[in-house]
Every structure is written in C-alpha cells, then in structure tokens.
C-alpha cells in the first residue's frame, strides 16, 4: 500500500493527475471573477471541518476570493486507508485538502499548530499549541489574505465538542481584533499592514434539532450553476469526498440548502454577511475603466474560440497596471496573467524523466512550448538556474518547440523538504523561522522555471514548477513532484526497534548512494560503522550493512538511540515515502535515527491471525516480538481452519471497513468456543450498514467514551486476572509513557458475562470500565478493547507490549 510521494501544487490542477487546461466554462468563470473584488476566509480546526458547500457557493457563485484556514493539518486523526499516523497522516490530509480546494475553487492555508489528538477542552488545546504563537499565525494570514468577512465553523462556547474545534474559533475571534491592531505582532508589519475585516460570524447550526438557530442570518447555497453544469451541493460533495483517509465519501446533494450565521464580532448586518462591503472595481480609485473593459470582454467571450479574448485581456492587464499599487491591483494582475495563458491555449511544460536528483549531480530537463490555437504568442526565453534559451520569433500553430538541457545541481543545494518539517518541532506545534512561509499549504518546489512569453506584444513571465513526468500503464500520463535528495540516504528498520531479552542484537541498515560515489563513511553515535571505497568506485545503488549494538546477553537501557551521521557533525537522513493514487506522491527526509526499545517480557503462543481493518502497524510490532503473523482477509477466513492460531486479532475499525466480517461471525465464535482466543480492537460503532454487526459472543454496545489524557490514572479492577499476570506481571507502572491518549470507543451496556478489567477517566469526568472487557466462551476467550494499541506499539511503549502479549496468551494461562 505504501509507495512514494511528495508535495507540490500547480495552477491548473493537483499533481498526480494529468496536467489539464481549463475548458471554456471554467475560463468564463475566471473572466467574471475578475470583476469581483471581495474575499471571505473560513476558519476551523482540521482538514474535513470545512463547509465545502459554503466554500463552493462563495467561490463559484459569488466569485469571491475564498479561503479555508485549517488550524492544523490533521496529524492526530485516524486513518481509514493505511497505517500512517502523526506527521505522515498530516501530509496525506494536506494533499487531500488541496485536492478538495482544486474542486471547490477555494484557497488553502494552515497555521503551525500540530494536531496532537483528541482534546476535551480548549484550555488544554491552546496550552499545547502555544496560544500566542498560533494566534500570531492566524493574524498573519488575515493580514495577508485581507478577508472582508471571516466565518468560523464552530462556536466559542464549546458545543463543537472537540477542544480543537472550540479553540479554532476562539483564535479566529481574537485574531479578528488583533489583526487590526498595529501593536499586535508588529514584526509582521514589515510585509503587511493591519487589516480590519467588516465582521466575523459563526456558521451556526442547532445542536439539538434541525431548526434554524434563533436570530441567525440565512443563505440558500444549494443553487445550480448552468455554466459549470453542477449545483453547489454537487461540487461540495465532490470536494468533501477527497477526504478519503477519513472515509468521508458522500453522495452528491441537490436542492435548496440553507446556511445560518450568527455574528460574533464587527458590524451587524440586516440580511447579508457582505452588507456594506463594496466588492466591485469601485473599491479602487480608477477602477471604473477596468470594469468597463471587463464588461465588454465578458459580453464578447466566445466559448468556441476563447483565444479571441486575448487582445482584450492584454489591454485589461495594461489598464490595471496603471492603478496605484495595492492588494487588489496585484491580485487581479495575477488573475489576468493566468487567464491570458489559459485563453491562448498555449502548452507550457518543464519535466524530467526521473523522480529525483542528488545534490552534486546533474539532471536532464525537457522544456516544451506549443501554441495550440495559433494565437499571437512569442517565446522570448526560458530561464532555469543559469540556463537561458534564445528567443523564438513566433510560435507556429500547434507545433512543439522542444528544448533539452543537462543542468548541474550544486553540491550545497538544499534537499527537498516540506518547510514545516525542516526544524525539530515543539510539543504542540511546528517551528518555522521564515515568516513568509507561514500559512502556505504546501512544500516549496525544488526548481522553478521562468518562461518569458509575449501575448499580443505584452511580455509576461509564466512560472512553472519542474516536475517528474511518466506514463503509468493503467492511469496514463502522470505528473509527480521532482525532488532533490542528499548524495547518500539510509534505509532503516521500522521504528522503533523492539529488542527482547535473548534475541540477537544487531543493527541492520541499508544505505543508498543517489549518485556515483567513490567512497562512503557512516558513523553511529560517533562510532565508525561503515567505511567503503573499493566496492563503490564510481557506482550508485543500494548496499546493506550490519553491526553489533551490544554483546549477547548484555543489557541496554529502556530507550537507546542510535544517531547516524555521514561524518561527525553531518547528519544522515532517510527518505520517508507515501503513495496513494488520489494524491501526489510524497517524499520527505527524516533524521537517520534508530530508537531501540528494550522490553523485558515473555510470550506464550506463536501463531497469530490478523484481520486488517482501517490500517495500523500492530502486525509489524507483533513480528518484532517473534510471533508468526498471518493476515486474514475474506478469502483466507473462508478457507482457513483457524484452530492453528493461538490468537486472532482484528485491526482497528475492522468491523467498520470489512462488511464481509459479518459472514464469518459463526466461524469466529466456533473458533473461540473450541479453545481459540479472539481479540477485537476498537470499532466506531457496532452498526454496519443496514445490519447489526455481530462482534462478540455476548451483547455489548460501542460508545463514544474515550480517555484522551495519556497520563490519566489507571485502576486494575481485578489484579489477579490472568490478563495482568501471565506471562507478564502488569501493574499501574506499565501505563506510564503512553502517548496521545489512553483509549477510545469504550464498550457500554456490557452483558454480565463479560469482566471489565480497567477503570479510568479524564480529569473532571466520571470513571468508565469499558476500555477492556474479557469473557470466557466455551473453552476460549473473547476480548474487546478500546485501548489504543495501534498508537502505543508503534511508539515502543513497553507496558503496551507486555499487555498485548498477555492478551495473546490468555488460552495458555494456567
């Protein structure tokens, strides 16, 4: 499921798909948008919190400049399509948001806040995020974007449930005032002046029923756009369905759709959020002439021959240039330039046939320009890293002008890396020193190419990102990000490495030379562990190395970290790769660090059957303990006798994602009854589709109860139970060092046949006994647990490994 992927956006589409030219309907929308000088910023906490229907309406119907500010990248959420968590999940959800914005027409922004997981109150959230730091980010984005109206998804009073939700609105309302105050974050005034939006509103909804909130403004956003051939509900559904990692695919919606707004700051309007906002060219002195030219261009637009608009757009560009420098003047110049490229039909491309290049190596770059419509267009030059082409007097109609050049990448060229991952992060936020990068949704491209092109005698610079282009036999022509790597990268074992007493403690790693090299030296904790030259001499490729990290039978501390360097003081890196078809490929650099966790535990039982769910790293963790793990899908469950397994474990959300599990209920219960051991990790509901999912031998419900504080005290309700004694002694101390949270989706309304084994609660809440329930059924055992093993095992928490080993060993306990 995992492959490769990075992060770069293009003006005409999201990478990972074919590069497309907008059609005449989309160009016409862009032409009409030139006449609208209004903006709206929507603010919420996470990817998928945004109201895509409202964004679609404002962007495609009202033609406002529309933005969505997601305070976080959704790093702490759950993953329905794979096993990525944390930063990796945040990268996936970033790209899903960019795909969504490419559909609904809004722009995307982020702060430096890290999604650290579920929070039950905004106080905890704002403390972990560093309230002032993230407030400064929201202020920065408001000053940069200059919205006329700000809209929040959630209220400040807590009904949104998640602490992040409430905190996002608290920050937005504080920033609404702070952005207008020159005394707040004055260091930002080097780039942008204070900005006062007309008003801020909560996109309100009634939490108890479907009735409209009292005294709320209302707006029907369910209309149909005949130019695009879609209603805003349909566009919104397509946009929302991009959140595939969250399982948010939705049906297309048509018909009247009311949105409600409660004013929380600024001037209160009577009927319309944009009341008293001038969003025509009248807001700019001298704009009347531009508006007249635009009206003429819109009226004369030819859907069959959009290139006929090119002379008019060139005149409009020159007219806007005469206006006083300012926000809307500069924004509209950008839009006109983009439209001139689009209506002309010119094809401009810069690509390589390789996905990466190493610093200090060379790359062959292809440049292609095609004047597909025969418009009055001239290529003056192509510029990239010192390379410059001679001018082409005129571009013949529909003829490919092809240029190829080998370009050297300096040895000190900075490798590609998402800007928010360049520095070590704080506990609840990323660290970004470059103020101008803050808020940007994506990584900066490795290389930019400038095409100097004359449109109707007007010379403009069209900038493109250098991309990797290839043809997939199934998906066809694709574009992916092109990235720069260090000369040598390492491939390290899955993190952390769990070491058990008595195992052979050797550290294995692979190193990849990304270019021809004569010698490689690698150090680990200042100790030379690899020095190769004779075998390398002018070669590149992947090589394996192995060295002892402790003598047999020796002892290691609980956490022992090995830091790899190419030479003392020069860190080595590994490349983390992610790939899914619905987003561009992602690659980013991680420090070459191996964390070894020494776990003192015993195991009983050897063979594990694992039913994968939404995706987690538990099977890999079990392999490190020496278990044999067999993945069980629908086919394997059908043909396998099951009795050979000492335990069968279902992955997170297995009953949510695999409807076919219902078909195997009787077989699984027979397995338990005859002496098997079935361990079910959390599911979000025991209702799947129209039927009730049968999970255990006795009834229980699945609640939304969770313990989000990872340090919450844990009470063992039956310390003598085998779960806490065989083959490892479990005490309260084994719940120390847990990460992000304790448990989610507890069992509730539990049948008396079950034994509840753990009691715990978040501060200020009543205690709950549903995180771990066990029952004997026939000769075997059934367990349901909301304990987040899927987070703790990959994090190398020793107590979680011991507890899982005991659950697996239930049938062997005497």
Coordinates of C-alpha atoms in Angstrom, one line a residue, residues 65-617:
X65 CA -11.7 35.1 -3.3
X66 CA -12.4 32.3 -0.9
X67 CA -10.0 30.7 1.6
X68 CA -10.0 28.0 4.2
X69 CA -7.7 28.2 7.1
X70 CA -7.3 24.9 8.8
X71 CA -5.5 25.5 12.1
X72 CA -3.9 22.0 11.9
X73 CA -3.0 19.5 9.2
X74 CA -5.0 16.7 10.9
X75 CA -1.9 14.9 12.1
X76 CA -3.6 13.3 15.1
X77 CA -6.6 11.9 13.4
X78 CA -7.3 8.3 12.4
X79 CA -6.5 6.8 9.1
X80 CA -9.1 4.7 7.1
X81 CA -6.8 3.9 4.1
X82 CA -3.5 3.0 5.6
X83 CA -1.3 2.8 8.7
X84 CA 0.2 6.3 8.6
X85 CA -0.1 8.3 11.8
X86 CA 1.2 11.6 13.1
X87 CA 3.2 13.7 10.6
X88 CA 2.7 11.2 7.8
X89 CA -1.0 11.4 8.2
X90 CA -0.8 15.2 8.3
X91 CA 1.0 15.1 4.9
X92 CA -1.7 12.9 3.4
X93 CA -4.5 15.1 4.7
X94 CA -2.7 18.2 3.5
X95 CA -2.8 16.8 -0.1
X96 CA -6.5 15.8 0.3
X97 CA -7.3 19.3 1.3
X98 CA -5.5 20.7 -1.8
X99 CA -7.4 18.2 -4.0
X100 CA -10.7 19.4 -2.4
X101 CA -9.8 23.1 -3.0
X102 CA -9.0 22.3 -6.6
X103 CA -12.6 21.2 -7.0
X104 CA -14.5 23.9 -4.9
X105 CA -12.2 26.8 -6.0
X106 CA -11.1 28.0 -2.6
X107 CA -7.6 28.5 -1.4
X108 CA -5.9 26.6 1.4
X109 CA -4.0 27.9 4.4
X110 CA -2.5 26.4 7.6
X111 CA -1.0 27.6 10.9
X112 CA 1.9 25.9 12.6
X113 CA -0.3 24.0 15.1
X114 CA 0.1 20.3 15.4
X115 CA -2.9 18.0 15.8
X116 CA -1.9 16.2 18.9
X117 CA -5.1 14.1 19.1
X118 CA -8.5 14.4 20.7
X119 CA -8.8 17.2 23.3
X120 CA -11.9 17.7 25.5
X121 CA -11.4 21.3 26.2
X122 CA -9.9 24.4 24.5
X123 CA -7.7 25.3 27.5
X124 CA -5.6 22.1 27.0
X125 CA -5.5 22.7 23.3
X126 CA -4.4 26.3 23.5
X127 CA -1.7 25.4 26.1
X128 CA -0.3 22.6 23.9
X129 CA -0.4 24.7 20.7
X130 CA 1.2 27.7 22.4
X131 CA -1.7 30.1 22.2
X132 CA 0.3 33.3 21.3
X133 CA 2.3 31.5 18.6
X134 CA -0.8 30.2 16.8
X135 CA -2.7 33.4 17.3
X136 CA 0.1 35.2 15.5
X137 CA -0.2 32.8 12.6
X138 CA -4.0 33.5 12.3
X139 CA -3.3 37.2 12.4
X140 CA -0.6 36.8 9.8
X141 CA -3.0 35.0 7.4
X142 CA -5.8 37.6 7.9
X143 CA -3.4 40.4 7.2
X144 CA -2.1 38.7 4.2
X145 CA -5.4 37.5 2.8
X146 CA -7.4 40.6 3.8
X147 CA -10.8 39.0 4.1
X148 CA -13.9 41.2 4.1
X149 CA -15.7 38.6 6.1
X150 CA -14.4 35.8 8.4
X151 CA -16.6 32.8 9.1
X152 CA -15.9 30.1 11.8
X153 CA -17.2 26.5 11.7
X154 CA -17.6 26.2 15.5
X155 CA -18.8 28.4 18.3
X156 CA -16.5 29.6 21.1
X157 CA -18.8 28.2 23.7
X158 CA -17.8 24.5 23.4
X159 CA -20.8 22.9 21.6
X160 CA -18.4 21.7 18.9
X161 CA -17.2 19.0 21.3
X162 CA -13.5 18.6 20.3
X163 CA -11.3 21.1 22.2
X164 CA -9.5 21.9 18.9
X165 CA -12.9 22.9 17.4
X166 CA -13.6 25.4 20.1
X167 CA -10.0 26.7 20.2
X168 CA -10.1 27.4 16.4
X169 CA -13.0 29.8 16.9
X170 CA -11.5 31.4 20.0
X171 CA -8.3 32.1 18.0
X172 CA -10.3 33.4 14.9
X173 CA -12.3 35.8 17.1
X174 CA -9.2 37.0 18.9
X175 CA -7.4 37.4 15.6
X176 CA -10.3 39.4 14.1
X177 CA -9.5 42.1 16.6
X178 CA -5.7 41.6 16.8
X179 CA -5.2 41.8 13.0
X180 CA -6.4 45.4 13.1
X181 CA -4.2 46.4 16.0
X182 CA -0.7 47.6 14.9
X183 CA 0.5 46.9 18.4
X184 CA -0.2 43.2 18.0
X185 CA 2.6 41.3 16.3
X186 CA 4.3 44.5 15.0
X187 CA 7.1 42.4 13.4
X188 CA 4.6 41.4 10.7
X189 CA 4.1 45.0 9.5
X190 CA 7.4 44.6 7.5
X191 CA 5.2 42.8 5.0
X192 CA 1.6 43.6 5.6
X193 CA -0.4 46.4 7.3
X194 CA -3.1 45.9 9.9
X195 CA -6.4 44.6 8.5
X196 CA -9.9 45.0 9.8
X197 CA -12.5 42.7 8.4
X198 CA -16.0 44.0 8.3
X199 CA -17.4 41.3 10.5
X200 CA -16.9 37.7 11.8
X201 CA -19.7 35.2 12.0
X202 CA -20.2 31.6 13.3
X203 CA -21.6 29.3 10.6
X204 CA -24.2 28.3 13.1
X205 CA -26.2 25.2 13.5
X206 CA -28.6 23.9 16.1
X207 CA -27.0 21.1 18.1
X208 CA -30.3 19.6 19.3
X209 CA -32.5 19.5 16.2
X210 CA -32.8 20.7 12.7
X211 CA -34.5 24.0 13.5
X212 CA -32.7 27.2 12.4
X213 CA -30.8 28.9 15.2
X214 CA -32.5 32.0 16.7
X215 CA -31.7 35.4 15.2
X216 CA -29.4 33.9 12.6
X217 CA -28.9 35.2 9.1
X218 CA -29.7 32.6 6.5
X219 CA -28.4 32.0 3.0
X220 CA -29.5 29.4 0.4
X221 CA -26.3 27.9 -1.1
X222 CA -28.0 25.0 -3.0
X223 CA -28.3 26.7 -6.3
X224 CA -27.4 25.4 -9.7
X225 CA -24.6 26.8 -11.9
X226 CA -25.5 26.3 -15.6
X227 CA -22.1 27.3 -16.8
X228 CA -20.4 24.5 -14.8
X229 CA -23.4 22.2 -15.1
X230 CA -23.4 21.4 -11.4
X231 CA -25.2 22.6 -8.3
X232 CA -23.0 23.9 -5.4
X233 CA -24.2 20.8 -3.4
X234 CA -22.7 18.6 -6.1
X235 CA -19.5 20.5 -6.2
X236 CA -19.3 20.4 -2.4
X237 CA -19.8 16.6 -2.3
X238 CA -17.0 16.0 -4.8
X239 CA -14.8 18.3 -2.8
X240 CA -15.6 16.6 0.5
X241 CA -15.1 13.1 -1.0
X242 CA -11.4 14.0 -1.4
X243 CA -11.0 13.3 2.4
X244 CA -10.5 9.6 1.7
X245 CA -8.3 8.9 4.6
X246 CA -11.2 9.9 6.9
X247 CA -13.8 7.9 4.9
X248 CA -15.7 11.0 4.0
X249 CA -17.0 10.0 0.6
X250 CA -20.5 11.4 0.3
X251 CA -23.4 11.4 -2.2
X252 CA -23.9 14.4 -4.5
X253 CA -26.6 16.7 -3.0
X254 CA -29.1 18.8 -5.0
X255 CA -31.8 21.2 -3.9
X256 CA -32.3 24.1 -1.6
X257 CA -29.7 24.2 1.2
X258 CA -29.8 26.8 4.0
X259 CA -26.7 28.0 5.8
X260 CA -27.1 30.1 9.0
X261 CA -24.8 32.7 10.5
X262 CA -24.5 34.3 13.9
X263 CA -22.5 37.5 14.1
X264 CA -19.7 37.3 16.8
X265 CA -17.8 40.5 16.0
X266 CA -17.9 43.6 13.9
X267 CA -20.8 45.4 12.3
X268 CA -24.1 43.5 12.4
X269 CA -25.9 43.3 9.1
X270 CA -29.6 43.1 8.5
X271 CA -29.7 40.4 5.8
X272 CA -26.4 39.7 4.1
X273 CA -22.9 38.9 5.5
X274 CA -21.5 41.2 2.8
X275 CA -23.7 44.1 3.6
X276 CA -21.9 47.4 3.3
X277 CA -18.9 45.7 1.6
X278 CA -18.0 47.2 -1.8
X279 CA -16.7 44.3 -3.9
X280 CA -16.7 45.8 -7.3
X281 CA -14.0 47.9 -9.0
X282 CA -15.5 50.9 -7.2
X283 CA -13.4 50.0 -4.2
X284 CA -10.2 51.0 -6.1
X285 CA -9.7 54.6 -7.4
X286 CA -9.6 54.5 -11.2
X287 CA -11.2 51.0 -11.3
X288 CA -14.2 52.2 -13.3
X289 CA -12.3 52.0 -16.6
X290 CA -11.1 48.4 -15.8
X291 CA -14.7 47.4 -15.0
X292 CA -15.9 48.8 -18.4
X293 CA -13.3 46.8 -20.3
X294 CA -14.1 43.7 -18.3
X295 CA -17.8 44.0 -19.0
X296 CA -17.0 44.2 -22.7
X297 CA -14.7 41.2 -22.6
X298 CA -17.3 39.1 -20.7
X299 CA -20.0 40.1 -23.2
X300 CA -17.8 39.3 -26.2
X301 CA -16.4 36.0 -24.8
X302 CA -16.6 33.2 -27.4
X303 CA -16.9 29.8 -25.9
X304 CA -15.8 28.2 -29.2
X305 CA -12.8 30.4 -29.6
X306 CA -11.6 31.7 -26.2
X307 CA -8.3 32.8 -27.7
X308 CA -10.3 35.7 -29.3
X309 CA -10.3 37.3 -25.8
X310 CA -6.5 37.6 -25.7
X311 CA -6.2 41.1 -27.1
X312 CA -8.9 42.4 -24.7
X313 CA -7.1 40.7 -21.8
X314 CA -3.8 42.3 -22.8
X315 CA -5.5 45.7 -22.7
X316 CA -7.1 45.0 -19.4
X317 CA -3.7 44.0 -17.9
X318 CA -2.2 47.3 -19.1
X319 CA -5.1 49.2 -17.7
X320 CA -4.7 47.5 -14.2
X321 CA -1.0 48.3 -14.3
X322 CA -1.8 52.0 -14.3
X323 CA -3.6 51.7 -11.0
X324 CA -2.0 52.5 -7.7
X325 CA -0.1 49.6 -6.2
X326 CA -2.2 47.7 -3.7
X327 CA -3.7 44.4 -2.7
X328 CA -6.5 44.1 -5.3
X329 CA -4.4 45.6 -8.1
X330 CA -1.7 43.0 -7.7
X331 CA -4.2 40.1 -7.2
X332 CA -6.1 41.0 -10.3
X333 CA -2.9 41.3 -12.4
X334 CA -2.1 37.7 -11.3
X335 CA -5.5 36.5 -12.4
X336 CA -5.4 38.3 -15.8
X337 CA -2.0 36.8 -16.5
X338 CA -3.3 33.3 -15.7
X339 CA -6.3 33.9 -17.9
X340 CA -4.2 35.1 -20.8
X341 CA -2.2 31.8 -20.6
X342 CA -5.5 29.8 -20.4
X343 CA -7.4 31.5 -23.3
X344 CA -4.4 31.4 -25.6
X345 CA -4.3 27.6 -25.3
X346 CA -0.6 27.6 -25.0
X347 CA 1.0 24.5 -23.6
X348 CA 4.0 25.1 -21.3
X349 CA 5.8 22.2 -19.7
X350 CA 9.1 21.6 -17.8
X351 CA 9.7 18.0 -16.8
X352 CA 12.3 15.2 -16.2
X353 CA 12.1 11.5 -16.8
X354 CA 13.5 10.8 -13.3
X355 CA 11.8 11.4 -9.9
X356 CA 14.9 12.6 -8.1
X357 CA 18.3 14.1 -8.4
X358 CA 21.1 14.2 -5.8
X359 CA 22.8 17.4 -4.8
X360 CA 26.1 17.5 -6.7
X361 CA 24.7 15.6 -9.6
X362 CA 23.3 16.6 -13.0
X363 CA 19.8 16.2 -14.5
X364 CA 18.4 16.3 -18.0
X365 CA 15.4 18.7 -18.2
X366 CA 12.9 18.9 -21.0
X367 CA 11.1 22.1 -21.9
X368 CA 8.1 22.1 -24.3
X369 CA 6.0 25.0 -25.6
X370 CA 3.1 24.6 -28.0
X371 CA 1.0 27.4 -29.4
X372 CA -2.0 25.1 -29.9
X373 CA -4.5 27.7 -31.1
X374 CA -2.2 29.8 -33.3
X375 CA -2.7 32.9 -31.0
X376 CA -0.3 35.9 -31.3
X377 CA 2.3 34.5 -28.9
X378 CA 6.1 34.6 -28.9
X379 CA 8.6 32.8 -26.7
X380 CA 11.4 35.1 -25.7
X381 CA 13.3 32.8 -23.4
X382 CA 13.3 30.0 -20.9
X383 CA 15.3 30.5 -17.7
X384 CA 16.4 28.0 -15.2
X385 CA 19.5 28.0 -12.9
X386 CA 21.6 30.0 -15.4
X387 CA 20.3 28.2 -18.5
X388 CA 18.6 30.5 -21.0
X389 CA 17.3 29.8 -24.4
X390 CA 17.5 32.0 -27.5
X391 CA 14.2 33.7 -28.4
X392 CA 11.8 32.1 -30.8
X393 CA 10.4 34.9 -33.1
X394 CA 7.0 33.4 -33.4
X395 CA 5.4 30.2 -32.3
X396 CA 3.8 28.3 -35.2
X397 CA 0.3 26.9 -34.6
X398 CA 0.2 23.6 -32.8
X399 CA 3.9 22.9 -33.2
X400 CA 6.0 21.6 -30.3
X401 CA 9.0 23.7 -29.6
X402 CA 11.3 21.3 -27.6
X403 CA 14.4 22.2 -25.7
X404 CA 16.6 19.8 -23.7
X405 CA 19.3 20.8 -21.3
X406 CA 21.6 19.0 -18.8
X407 CA 21.7 21.1 -15.7
X408 CA 24.1 20.6 -12.8
X409 CA 22.7 20.8 -9.3
X410 CA 25.3 22.3 -6.9
X411 CA 26.6 20.1 -4.1
X412 CA 25.4 22.6 -1.5
X413 CA 21.8 22.7 -2.9
X414 CA 19.3 22.3 -0.2
X415 CA 17.4 18.9 -0.4
X416 CA 13.7 19.0 -0.8
X417 CA 11.7 19.1 2.4
X418 CA 8.3 20.4 3.5
X419 CA 9.1 23.7 5.1
X420 CA 7.3 22.9 8.4
X421 CA 9.4 19.8 8.8
X422 CA 12.8 21.4 8.4
X423 CA 13.3 22.1 12.1
X424 CA 12.6 19.9 15.1
X425 CA 9.0 20.6 16.2
X426 CA 7.8 21.8 19.6
X427 CA 5.4 19.6 21.7
X428 CA 2.3 21.0 20.1
X429 CA 3.4 23.0 17.0
X430 CA 5.9 23.1 14.1
X431 CA 8.8 25.5 14.2
X432 CA 9.1 27.7 11.1
X433 CA 11.6 30.6 11.2
X434 CA 10.8 32.1 7.7
X435 CA 7.8 34.3 8.3
X436 CA 6.8 34.4 4.7
X437 CA 6.4 30.6 4.6
X438 CA 3.9 30.5 7.4
X439 CA 0.4 29.8 6.2
X440 CA 1.4 28.3 2.9
X441 CA -0.3 25.0 2.3
X442 CA 2.5 23.0 0.6
X443 CA 6.2 22.4 0.2
X444 CA 8.2 24.8 -1.9
X445 CA 9.0 23.2 -5.3
X446 CA 12.6 22.1 -5.9
X447 CA 13.0 24.1 -9.0
X448 CA 11.1 26.9 -10.7
X449 CA 11.3 27.6 -14.4
X450 CA 10.6 31.0 -15.9
X451 CA 9.1 31.2 -19.4
X452 CA 9.2 34.7 -20.8
X453 CA 6.3 34.9 -23.3
X454 CA 4.8 37.7 -25.3
X455 CA 1.0 37.7 -25.5
X456 CA -0.2 40.3 -28.1
X457 CA 3.1 42.2 -27.6
X458 CA 2.8 42.1 -23.8
X459 CA 5.8 40.3 -22.3
X460 CA 4.9 38.2 -19.2
X461 CA 6.8 35.8 -17.1
X462 CA 5.0 32.5 -16.7
X463 CA 6.5 30.4 -13.9
X464 CA 6.2 26.6 -13.8
X465 CA 7.5 24.0 -11.4
X466 CA 9.8 21.4 -12.7
X467 CA 8.0 18.0 -12.4
X468 CA 8.6 14.4 -12.9
X469 CA 6.5 13.0 -15.8
X470 CA 5.9 9.4 -16.6
X471 CA 3.3 7.1 -18.1
X472 CA 1.6 4.5 -16.0
X473 CA 0.2 1.6 -17.9
X474 CA -3.1 1.8 -16.0
X475 CA -3.5 5.5 -15.2
X476 CA -1.8 7.0 -18.2
X477 CA 0.3 10.2 -18.2
X478 CA 1.1 11.4 -14.7
X479 CA 3.0 14.3 -13.2
X480 CA 4.6 14.0 -9.8
X481 CA 6.8 16.3 -7.7
X482 CA 10.5 16.3 -8.6
X483 CA 12.7 16.3 -5.6
X484 CA 16.4 16.8 -4.6
X485 CA 18.0 14.2 -2.2
X486 CA 21.3 14.2 -0.3
X487 CA 24.0 12.2 -2.0
X488 CA 23.6 9.4 0.5
X489 CA 20.5 8.3 2.3
X490 CA 19.8 5.5 4.7
X491 CA 17.0 2.9 4.9
X492 CA 16.5 1.9 8.5
X493 CA 14.3 -0.7 10.1
X494 CA 10.7 0.2 11.1
X495 CA 10.7 2.4 14.2
X496 CA 11.1 1.7 17.0
X497 CA 13.2 -1.5 17.0
X498 CA 11.9 -3.6 19.9
X499 CA 14.6 -5.7 21.5
X500 CA 13.6 -8.7 23.7
X501 CA 16.0 -10.4 26.1
X502 CA 17.8 -13.3 24.4
X503 CA 17.5 -12.1 20.8
X504 CA 20.5 -11.4 18.6
X505 CA 21.1 -7.7 19.0
X506 CA 22.5 -6.4 15.7
X507 CA 21.7 -3.2 14.0
X508 CA 20.9 -3.6 10.3
X509 CA 20.7 -0.7 7.8
X510 CA 20.9 -0.1 4.1
X511 CA 22.5 2.9 2.5
X512 CA 21.6 4.3 -0.9
X513 CA 24.1 6.3 -3.0
X514 CA 21.9 8.6 -5.0
X515 CA 24.8 9.5 -7.4
X516 CA 28.1 8.0 -8.5
X517 CA 30.4 8.0 -5.5
X518 CA 33.9 6.7 -4.8
X519 CA 33.6 6.3 -1.0
X520 CA 31.1 6.3 1.8
X521 CA 31.6 6.6 5.5
X522 CA 28.8 6.2 8.1
X523 CA 29.0 6.8 11.8
X524 CA 26.6 5.8 14.5
X525 CA 26.8 7.7 17.8
X526 CA 30.3 8.9 16.7
X527 CA 31.5 5.4 16.1
X528 CA 32.6 4.5 12.5
X529 CA 30.3 1.6 11.5
X530 CA 30.9 1.7 7.7
X531 CA 33.8 2.7 5.5
X532 CA 33.5 1.6 1.9
X533 CA 35.5 2.7 -1.1
X534 CA 36.9 -0.3 -3.1
X535 CA 33.4 -1.7 -3.7
X536 CA 31.9 1.7 -4.6
X537 CA 34.3 3.3 -7.1
X538 CA 32.0 5.3 -9.3
X539 CA 28.9 3.3 -8.6
X540 CA 25.5 4.1 -7.3
X541 CA 22.8 1.8 -5.7
X542 CA 21.7 0.2 -2.5
X543 CA 24.0 -1.6 -0.1
X544 CA 23.5 -3.4 3.2
X545 CA 25.4 -3.1 6.4
X546 CA 25.2 -4.8 9.8
X547 CA 27.0 -4.2 13.1
X548 CA 26.7 -5.3 16.7
X549 CA 25.0 -2.9 19.1
X550 CA 25.5 -5.0 22.3
X551 CA 27.2 -8.1 23.3
X552 CA 24.9 -11.2 23.6
X553 CA 23.2 -11.3 26.9
X554 CA 24.2 -7.7 27.6
X555 CA 21.8 -5.1 28.8
X556 CA 20.5 -2.0 27.1
X557 CA 18.7 0.9 28.7
X558 CA 14.9 1.1 28.1
X559 CA 15.5 3.6 25.3
X560 CA 18.7 3.5 23.4
X561 CA 19.0 5.8 20.3
X562 CA 21.5 5.5 17.5
X563 CA 22.1 8.6 15.5
X564 CA 23.7 8.1 12.1
X565 CA 26.0 10.6 10.5
X566 CA 27.9 10.7 7.3
X567 CA 30.8 12.2 9.3
X568 CA 30.8 13.6 12.8
X569 CA 28.6 16.7 12.7
X570 CA 27.0 15.9 9.3
X571 CA 23.6 14.2 9.9
X572 CA 22.4 11.4 7.7
X573 CA 18.8 11.2 6.5
X574 CA 16.3 8.5 5.5
X575 CA 13.6 9.1 2.9
X576 CA 10.1 8.5 4.1
X577 CA 7.8 7.7 1.2
X578 CA 4.0 7.7 0.9
X579 CA 1.9 6.9 -2.1
X580 CA -1.8 6.8 -2.8
X581 CA -3.5 7.2 -6.2
X582 CA -5.8 10.0 -5.1
X583 CA -3.0 12.4 -4.1
X584 CA 0.5 13.3 -5.4
X585 CA 3.4 11.2 -4.2
X586 CA 5.1 12.3 -1.0
X587 CA 8.7 12.0 0.0
X588 CA 10.3 13.8 2.9
X589 CA 13.5 13.5 4.9
X590 CA 13.7 12.1 8.4
X591 CA 16.9 12.2 10.6
X592 CA 18.6 8.8 10.4
X593 CA 17.9 7.8 13.9
X594 CA 17.0 4.4 15.3
X595 CA 15.4 4.1 18.6
X596 CA 15.9 0.7 20.3
X597 CA 13.4 -0.2 23.0
X598 CA 14.5 -3.0 25.3
X599 CA 11.4 -4.8 26.5
X600 CA 11.6 -7.4 29.3
X601 CA 8.7 -9.7 28.6
X602 CA 7.8 -13.3 27.9
X603 CA 5.4 -14.6 25.3
X604 CA 3.1 -17.6 25.1
X605 CA 1.7 -18.8 21.8
X606 CA 3.3 -18.3 18.5
X607 CA 0.9 -18.1 15.6
X608 CA -1.3 -15.0 15.2
X609 CA -4.1 -14.4 12.6
X610 CA -4.6 -10.7 12.0
X611 CA -7.7 -9.3 10.3
X612 CA -6.6 -5.9 8.9
X613 CA -9.0 -3.0 9.4
X614 CA -8.6 0.6 8.6
X615 CA -4.8 0.2 8.7
X616 CA -2.4 0.0 11.6
X617 CA 1.2 -1.1 12.4

